[in-house]
Short mmCIF file of C-alpha atoms in Angstrom, two decimals:
data_model
loop_
_atom_site.label_atom_id
_atom_site.label_comp_id
_atom_site.label_asym_id
_atom_site.label_seq_id
_atom_site.Cartn_x
_atom_site.Cartn_y
_atom_site.Cartn_z
CA UNK A 28 0.17 -0.03 -0.08
CA UNK A 29 3.22 2.37 -0.08
CA UNK A 30 5.38 2.13 2.93
CA UNK A 31 5.67 5.58 4.63
CA UNK A 32 8.98 5.22 5.73
CA UNK A 33 11.49 8.50 4.58
CA UNK A 34 8.07 10.18 4.06
CA UNK A 35 8.00 13.13 6.77
CA UNK A 36 4.48 13.80 6.16
CA UNK A 37 3.19 10.50 6.55
CA UNK A 38 5.41 9.02 9.28
CA UNK A 39 4.89 5.36 10.64
CA UNK A 40 4.95 6.30 13.94
CA UNK A 41 2.26 8.62 13.98
CA UNK A 42 -1.73 8.42 13.64
CA UNK A 43 -2.40 8.98 9.82
CA UNK A 44 -6.01 9.52 8.05
CA UNK A 45 -7.33 10.46 4.80
CA UNK A 46 -9.80 10.11 1.90
CA UNK A 47 -8.50 8.55 -1.32
CA UNK A 48 -11.47 8.59 -3.17
CA UNK A 49 -11.97 12.64 -2.37
CA UNK A 50 -8.02 13.02 -3.57
CA UNK A 51 -8.55 11.39 -6.43
CA UNK A 52 -11.58 13.06 -7.46
CA UNK A 53 -9.86 16.51 -7.00
CA UNK A 54 -7.00 15.40 -9.07
CA UNK A 55 -9.13 13.92 -11.73
CA UNK A 56 -10.91 17.19 -11.86
CA UNK A 57 -7.46 18.77 -12.63
CA UNK A 58 -6.93 16.37 -15.06
CA UNK A 59 -10.06 17.53 -17.10
CA UNK A 60 -8.66 20.89 -17.28
CA UNK A 61 -4.83 19.86 -17.97
CA UNK A 62 -3.11 18.54 -21.62
CA UNK A 63 0.01 17.95 -22.86
CA UNK A 64 2.54 16.84 -20.36
CA UNK A 65 0.79 18.22 -17.24
CA UNK A 66 -2.11 15.78 -18.56
CA UNK A 67 0.35 12.74 -18.98
CA UNK A 68 1.88 13.09 -15.75
CA UNK A 69 -1.01 13.47 -13.94
CA UNK A 70 -2.99 10.58 -15.24
CA UNK A 71 0.12 8.27 -14.79
CA UNK A 72 0.33 9.43 -10.95
CA UNK A 73 -3.24 8.31 -10.94
CA UNK A 74 -2.64 5.27 -12.72
CA UNK A 75 -5.87 4.93 -15.14
CA UNK A 76 -5.84 1.97 -17.60
CA UNK A 77 -4.79 3.37 -21.25
CA UNK A 78 -8.22 2.39 -22.38
CA UNK A 79 -9.84 4.74 -19.81
CA UNK A 80 -10.74 7.58 -22.06
CA UNK A 81 -11.89 10.84 -20.22
CA UNK A 82 -15.42 10.17 -21.05
CA UNK A 83 -15.31 7.39 -19.04
CA UNK A 84 -13.33 8.43 -16.35
CA UNK A 85 -15.33 11.74 -15.54
CA UNK A 86 -18.44 9.39 -15.91
CA UNK A 87 -17.54 7.20 -12.94
CA UNK A 88 -17.02 9.99 -10.84
CA UNK A 89 -20.29 11.77 -11.41
CA UNK A 90 -21.77 8.32 -10.68
CA UNK A 91 -19.60 8.11 -7.40
CA UNK A 92 -20.64 11.61 -6.50
CA UNK A 93 -24.13 11.24 -7.23
CA UNK A 94 -24.29 8.25 -5.29
CA UNK A 95 -22.77 9.39 -2.17
CA UNK A 96 -25.52 12.26 -2.44
CA UNK A 97 -28.57 9.63 -2.91
CA UNK A 98 -26.91 7.44 -0.02
CA UNK A 99 -27.36 10.98 2.43
CA UNK A 100 -30.80 11.30 1.66
CA UNK A 101 -31.63 7.43 1.67
CA UNK A 102 -30.24 7.01 5.18
CA UNK A 103 -31.49 9.80 6.59
CA UNK A 104 -29.76 10.57 10.00
CA UNK A 105 -28.22 7.50 10.49
CA UNK A 106 -25.38 8.50 7.54
CA UNK A 107 -23.96 11.93 6.68
CA UNK A 108 -21.22 11.74 4.12
CA UNK A 109 -20.53 14.87 1.96
CA UNK A 110 -17.76 14.97 -0.60
CA UNK A 111 -16.89 18.82 -1.36
CA UNK A 112 -14.88 19.70 -4.40
CA UNK A 113 -13.68 23.75 -4.14
CA UNK A 114 -11.20 25.86 -7.28
CA UNK A 115 -10.23 28.96 -5.75
CA UNK A 116 -8.62 31.26 -8.49
CA UNK A 117 -6.91 34.84 -8.81
CA UNK A 118 -9.48 36.84 -10.53
CA UNK A 119 -7.38 37.22 -13.41
CA UNK A 120 -6.70 33.78 -14.07
CA UNK A 121 -10.43 32.94 -15.16
CA UNK A 122 -12.37 29.45 -15.73
CA UNK A 123 -13.35 28.82 -19.29
CA UNK A 124 -17.22 27.93 -19.07
CA UNK A 125 -16.60 25.05 -20.59
CA UNK A 126 -14.28 23.55 -17.85
CA UNK A 127 -16.45 25.20 -15.36
CA UNK A 128 -19.73 23.16 -16.52
CA UNK A 129 -17.82 19.89 -16.72
CA UNK A 130 -16.84 20.55 -13.12
CA UNK A 131 -20.06 21.12 -11.54
CA UNK A 132 -21.45 18.25 -13.57
CA UNK A 133 -19.37 15.65 -12.89
CA UNK A 134 -17.72 16.70 -9.43
CA UNK A 135 -20.18 18.96 -8.08
CA UNK A 136 -17.41 21.33 -7.44
CA UNK A 137 -18.13 24.73 -6.54
CA UNK A 138 -16.12 27.54 -8.54
CA UNK A 139 -14.86 30.57 -7.26
CA UNK A 140 -12.51 33.87 -8.09
CA UNK A 141 -10.73 35.45 -5.30
CA UNK A 142 -8.69 38.49 -5.24
CA UNK A 143 -5.52 36.97 -3.56
CA UNK A 144 -3.25 39.40 -4.74
CA UNK A 145 -4.81 42.54 -2.88
CA UNK A 146 -6.33 40.45 0.13
CA UNK A 147 -4.68 36.93 0.52
CA UNK A 148 -5.54 37.18 4.23
CA UNK A 149 -9.38 37.68 3.17
CA UNK A 150 -9.24 35.28 0.40
CA UNK A 151 -7.79 32.40 2.61
CA UNK A 152 -10.54 33.43 5.26
CA UNK A 153 -12.90 32.82 2.48
CA UNK A 154 -11.49 29.00 1.70
CA UNK A 155 -11.76 28.66 5.64
CA UNK A 156 -15.28 29.53 5.80
CA UNK A 157 -16.00 27.24 2.49
CA UNK A 158 -14.43 24.44 4.67
CA UNK A 159 -15.73 24.78 7.56
CA UNK A 160 -19.44 24.71 6.19
CA UNK A 161 -18.44 21.54 4.32
CA UNK A 162 -17.32 19.74 7.41
CA UNK A 163 -20.06 21.19 9.81
CA UNK A 164 -17.75 22.90 11.76
CA UNK A 165 -15.29 20.16 12.49
CA UNK A 166 -12.33 21.82 10.25
CA UNK A 167 -12.03 25.18 10.45
CA UNK A 168 -8.64 26.43 9.84
CA UNK A 169 -7.40 24.82 6.96
CA UNK A 170 -5.19 28.11 5.45
CA UNK A 171 -3.41 30.70 7.72
CA UNK A 172 -2.65 32.85 4.55
CA UNK A 173 -1.83 32.75 1.42
CA UNK A 174 1.15 33.77 -0.69
CA UNK A 175 0.25 36.69 -2.54
CA UNK A 176 1.51 35.36 -6.03
CA UNK A 177 -1.34 32.02 -5.48
CA UNK A 178 -2.99 31.56 -8.91
CA UNK A 179 -4.76 28.40 -7.93
CA UNK A 180 -5.83 26.46 -4.83
CA UNK A 181 -7.85 23.48 -5.05
CA UNK A 182 -9.54 22.50 -1.69
CA UNK A 183 -11.35 19.24 -0.77
CA UNK A 184 -13.27 18.70 2.23
CA UNK A 185 -14.87 15.53 3.65
CA UNK A 186 -17.73 14.91 6.02
CA UNK A 187 -18.97 11.65 7.29
CA UNK A 188 -20.80 10.67 10.09
CA UNK A 189 -22.78 7.15 10.38
CA UNK A 190 -24.31 4.92 12.92
CA UNK A 191 -22.71 1.52 13.29
CA UNK A 192 -25.10 -1.21 12.46
CA UNK A 193 -24.54 -2.69 16.16
CA UNK A 194 -23.28 -0.60 18.30
CA UNK A 195 -21.15 -1.13 21.20
CA UNK A 196 -22.24 -0.66 24.40
CA UNK A 197 -20.88 2.68 26.31
CA UNK A 198 -21.65 0.31 30.24
CA UNK A 199 -18.74 -1.82 29.08
CA UNK A 200 -16.07 0.69 27.99
CA UNK A 201 -12.90 0.51 30.04
CA UNK A 202 -9.19 1.59 29.81
CA UNK A 203 -7.47 -0.96 29.21
CA UNK A 204 -3.79 -1.92 27.90
CA UNK A 205 -2.55 -1.06 24.30
CA UNK A 206 0.81 -1.61 23.18
CA UNK A 207 2.49 0.97 21.05
CA UNK A 208 5.88 -0.95 21.41
CA UNK A 209 7.41 -2.91 24.40
CA UNK A 210 8.35 0.06 25.99
CA UNK A 211 5.59 2.38 25.63
CA UNK A 212 2.22 1.51 26.60
CA UNK A 213 -1.11 3.36 27.04
CA UNK A 214 -4.75 3.31 28.13
CA UNK A 215 -7.30 4.44 26.12
CA UNK A 216 -10.69 4.01 26.08
CA UNK A 217 -11.64 0.37 24.66
CA UNK A 218 -15.12 -0.69 23.57
CA UNK A 219 -16.29 -4.26 23.88
CA UNK A 220 -18.72 -6.09 21.76
CA UNK A 221 -19.71 -9.53 20.58
CA UNK A 222 -21.61 -9.77 17.20
CA UNK A 223 -21.47 -11.26 13.69
CA UNK A 224 -19.19 -9.27 11.41
CA UNK A 225 -16.83 -10.21 8.21
CA UNK A 226 -13.81 -11.99 9.03
CA UNK A 227 -10.65 -12.98 7.92
CA UNK A 228 -6.83 -14.15 8.92
CA UNK A 229 -4.28 -13.58 6.59
CA UNK A 230 -1.19 -16.15 7.42
CA UNK A 231 1.21 -14.27 4.01
CA UNK A 232 0.25 -11.03 5.57
CA UNK A 233 0.57 -12.10 9.34
CA UNK A 234 -2.74 -10.66 10.09
CA UNK A 235 -6.41 -10.50 10.61
CA UNK A 236 -9.03 -8.34 9.62
CA UNK A 237 -13.16 -7.36 10.63
CA UNK A 238 -15.61 -5.48 8.52
CA UNK A 239 -18.16 -3.93 10.86
CA UNK A 240 -21.15 -2.38 8.58
CA UNK A 241 -22.75 1.27 9.40
CA UNK A 242 -26.14 0.83 9.25
CA UNK A 243 -27.90 0.28 5.99
CA UNK A 244 -24.88 -1.99 5.70
CA UNK A 245 -23.65 -0.41 2.21
CA UNK A 246 -20.50 0.95 4.36
CA UNK A 247 -18.17 -0.51 6.45
CA UNK A 248 -15.34 -0.01 8.70
CA UNK A 249 -12.66 -2.51 8.26
CA UNK A 250 -9.80 -2.87 10.88
CA UNK A 251 -6.47 -4.72 9.66
CA UNK A 252 -4.50 -6.18 12.88
CA UNK A 253 -1.07 -8.07 13.01
CA UNK A 254 -1.13 -11.14 14.55
CA UNK A 255 2.29 -10.58 16.07
CA UNK A 256 2.08 -8.84 19.37
CA UNK A 257 5.20 -6.44 18.60
CA UNK A 258 3.05 -2.99 18.49
CA UNK A 259 4.32 -0.62 15.71
CA UNK A 260 7.12 -3.03 14.71
CA UNK A 261 4.29 -5.68 13.78
CA UNK A 262 2.62 -2.70 12.13
CA UNK A 263 5.30 -1.86 10.13
CA UNK A 264 5.80 -5.13 8.52
CA UNK A 265 2.50 -5.53 7.79
CA UNK A 266 2.37 -2.11 5.58
CA UNK A 267 5.56 -3.32 3.87
CA UNK A 268 3.51 -6.65 2.42
CA UNK A 269 0.07 -4.93 1.95
CA UNK A 270 -0.53 -4.15 -1.76
CA UNK A 271 -3.92 -3.01 -3.34
CA UNK A 272 -4.31 -6.73 -4.92
CA UNK A 273 -3.86 -8.42 -1.55
CA UNK A 274 -6.42 -6.48 0.28
CA UNK A 275 -8.84 -6.79 -2.46
CA UNK A 276 -8.03 -10.73 -2.49
CA UNK A 277 -8.91 -10.38 1.48
CA UNK A 278 -12.30 -8.60 0.95
CA UNK A 279 -13.25 -11.02 -1.50
CA UNK A 280 -12.55 -14.30 0.87
CA UNK A 281 -14.24 -12.64 4.26
CA UNK A 282 -16.56 -14.96 5.98
CA UNK A 283 -19.26 -14.04 8.59
CA UNK A 284 -18.08 -14.83 11.72
CA UNK A 285 -19.16 -14.56 15.38
CA UNK A 286 -16.34 -12.30 16.84
CA UNK A 287 -15.54 -10.86 20.51
CA UNK A 288 -14.08 -7.43 19.51
CA UNK A 289 -12.05 -4.75 21.57
CA UNK A 290 -11.65 -1.47 19.77
CA UNK A 291 -10.30 1.51 21.34
CA UNK A 292 -11.72 4.69 20.53
CA UNK A 293 -10.06 7.07 18.60
CA UNK A 294 -9.81 10.63 16.93
CA UNK A 295 -7.72 11.78 14.24
CA UNK A 296 -7.30 15.13 12.66
CA UNK A 297 -4.41 15.76 9.98
CA UNK A 298 -3.66 17.71 6.97
CA UNK A 299 -1.79 17.19 4.30
CA UNK A 300 -0.21 19.69 2.16
CA UNK A 301 0.10 17.22 -1.41
CA UNK A 302 2.20 19.15 -3.39
CA UNK A 303 5.39 16.94 -2.26
CA UNK A 304 3.75 13.57 -2.92
CA UNK A 305 2.72 14.32 -6.36
CA UNK A 306 6.34 15.69 -7.12
CA UNK A 307 7.19 12.36 -6.06
CA UNK A 308 5.38 10.30 -8.27
CA UNK A 309 6.47 12.19 -11.41
CA UNK A 310 3.89 15.48 -11.35
CA UNK A 311 6.04 18.44 -11.68
CA UNK A 312 4.93 20.29 -14.40
CA UNK A 313 1.71 21.51 -13.08
CA UNK A 314 3.69 23.21 -10.25
CA UNK A 315 5.76 25.29 -12.59
CA UNK A 316 3.94 28.68 -14.71
CA UNK A 317 6.61 28.07 -17.31
CA UNK A 318 5.63 24.47 -17.91
CA UNK A 319 1.97 23.66 -16.64
CA UNK A 320 -0.72 23.33 -19.26
CA UNK A 321 -4.20 24.18 -17.98
CA UNK A 322 -5.66 25.32 -21.28
CA UNK A 323 -8.70 23.13 -20.80
CA UNK A 324 -8.99 24.86 -17.40
CA UNK A 325 -8.43 28.80 -18.67
CA UNK A 326 -7.23 30.81 -21.31
CA UNK A 327 -4.60 33.02 -19.47
CA UNK A 328 -0.65 31.61 -19.92
CA UNK A 329 1.22 30.70 -17.00
CA UNK A 330 -1.23 29.47 -14.53
CA UNK A 331 0.18 27.14 -12.34
CA UNK A 332 -1.10 25.06 -9.30
CA UNK A 333 0.07 26.59 -5.97
CA UNK A 334 -0.69 23.51 -3.81
CA UNK A 335 -3.25 21.18 -2.94
CA UNK A 336 -4.16 20.78 0.52
CA UNK A 337 -6.19 17.74 2.11
CA UNK A 338 -7.59 18.00 5.75
CA UNK A 339 -9.52 15.10 7.36
CA UNK A 340 -10.89 14.61 10.83
CA UNK A 341 -12.09 11.26 12.24
CA UNK A 342 -13.70 10.23 15.50
CA UNK A 343 -14.57 6.56 16.21
CA UNK A 344 -17.01 6.12 19.17
CA UNK A 345 -19.47 3.18 20.48
CA UNK A 346 -22.25 4.55 18.07
CA UNK A 347 -20.22 4.80 15.50
CA UNK A 348 -18.02 7.00 12.97
CA UNK A 349 -17.67 11.18 12.86
CA UNK A 350 -15.35 12.00 9.85
CA UNK A 351 -14.53 15.41 7.98
CA UNK A 352 -11.48 15.06 5.64
CA UNK A 353 -16.76 -5.07 -2.39
CA UNK A 354 -17.06 -8.13 -3.49
CA UNK A 355 -20.11 -9.18 -2.29
CA UNK A 356 -18.94 -11.13 1.13
CA UNK A 357 -19.26 -14.76 0.72
CA UNK A 358 -21.35 -15.31 4.18
CA UNK A 359 -21.05 -18.59 5.66
CA UNK A 360 -22.06 -18.64 9.22
CA UNK A 361 -20.52 -21.66 10.71
CA UNK A 362 -17.50 -21.71 13.21
CA UNK A 363 -16.68 -21.25 17.06
CA UNK A 364 -16.22 -17.57 18.11
CA UNK A 365 -13.15 -15.74 17.08
CA UNK A 366 -11.38 -12.85 19.16
CA UNK A 367 -10.44 -9.45 17.54
CA UNK A 368 -8.78 -7.61 20.36
CA UNK A 369 -7.20 -3.97 18.54
CA UNK A 370 -4.90 -3.41 21.62
CA UNK A 371 -2.04 -2.43 19.50
CA UNK A 372 -1.31 -0.32 16.52
CA UNK A 373 -3.66 -0.99 13.72
CA UNK A 374 -4.93 0.04 10.00
CA UNK A 375 -8.50 0.70 9.12
CA UNK A 376 -10.67 1.60 6.31
CA UNK A 377 -14.12 3.33 5.13
CA UNK A 378 -15.58 1.09 2.48
CA UNK A 379 -18.19 1.47 -0.15
CA UNK A 380 -18.91 -2.10 0.01
CA UNK A 381 -20.94 -1.84 -3.72
CA UNK A 382 -18.70 0.33 -5.73
CA UNK A 383 -15.30 -0.85 -3.62
CA UNK A 384 -14.49 2.97 -3.17
CA UNK A 385 -12.31 3.93 -0.21
CA UNK A 386 -13.45 6.73 1.84
CA UNK A 387 -10.88 6.70 4.33
CA UNK A 388 -7.55 4.98 5.09
CA UNK A 389 -6.01 5.43 8.54
CA UNK A 390 -3.23 4.34 10.80
CA UNK A 391 -3.90 4.32 14.71
CA UNK A 392 -0.67 4.41 16.59
CA UNK A 393 -1.61 5.82 19.72
CA UNK A 394 -5.53 6.30 20.04
CA UNK A 395 -6.95 9.25 21.54
CA UNK A 396 -7.67 10.59 25.09
CA UNK A 397 -5.30 7.63 26.07
CA UNK A 398 -3.11 8.00 29.00
CA UNK A 399 0.67 6.80 29.58
CA UNK A 400 1.22 3.54 32.12
#
């Protein structure tokens, strides 16, 4: 899945959360406005198949965005999910009408022009208010200011709040040991339940995984836990081995089992500056005024991307999950009860099961609200 070793923005020893779906939709919206080498570099980084054309790609995201909106309405108060894309440009760097129409149609994007040169602080506040509104006030200060020469900012906001299909019982939540490493033990509030969930063990990866559905059972949180009890070292080895293909293989073979689950409550908020990440993937032209080709987005030359900012908030409690930033299961109900005690660092994935889209991916190394022993 891509080791975090050597990446200062995504260090292995820290909690991490981001939304692959929302980041990909933002970058694909940029792809729709780029041409030439800028287009080639970005498309390569996104990993789209050669036989997928722009119509196919944009249509797929339109379907997903409409699905998210429909899911939000159909689930009522049990699931709230919103993914918002916003493009903010300096006034003189005007977007073409064709690009604006496509961004709204396929990505439900909001396009705004700001006077960044004359009022960089005020422009940053406009973006901050937009993000705060889209995340129900969970993320309030994504920008402190903008450099006055900023031409284009891409902002993305995700908000997710869902109730478990089978909630944990608050009465049995208690502080228990969580082994970050052999020398660091925390005592977070740990939730308990005994219920039927999707389950699999994988000897090759040295892990087991459960899938806990949210109400409506189209969305679920999947937790990968190393079987070795060596804390962060075990998680690092799992991350070294894990690939998208191996993860999909596990999803396809999960079975319903009765499982005794222990899971710490956790809360993570993270801001990611994606400029260096994209450069590492070969996307360089978009950030250079002399090389960027955004001619399908704006008629003005010399317009380059200043940065891509992604901030996510997530909180997991007894009733469900709040966050801001499958293959059909083979259900076989036979077999003895399993135990799943997440008392050491683990990975989590929030996934739309029918479409296989990953809404959130994260790592819990130190659960929030934990105390040291």
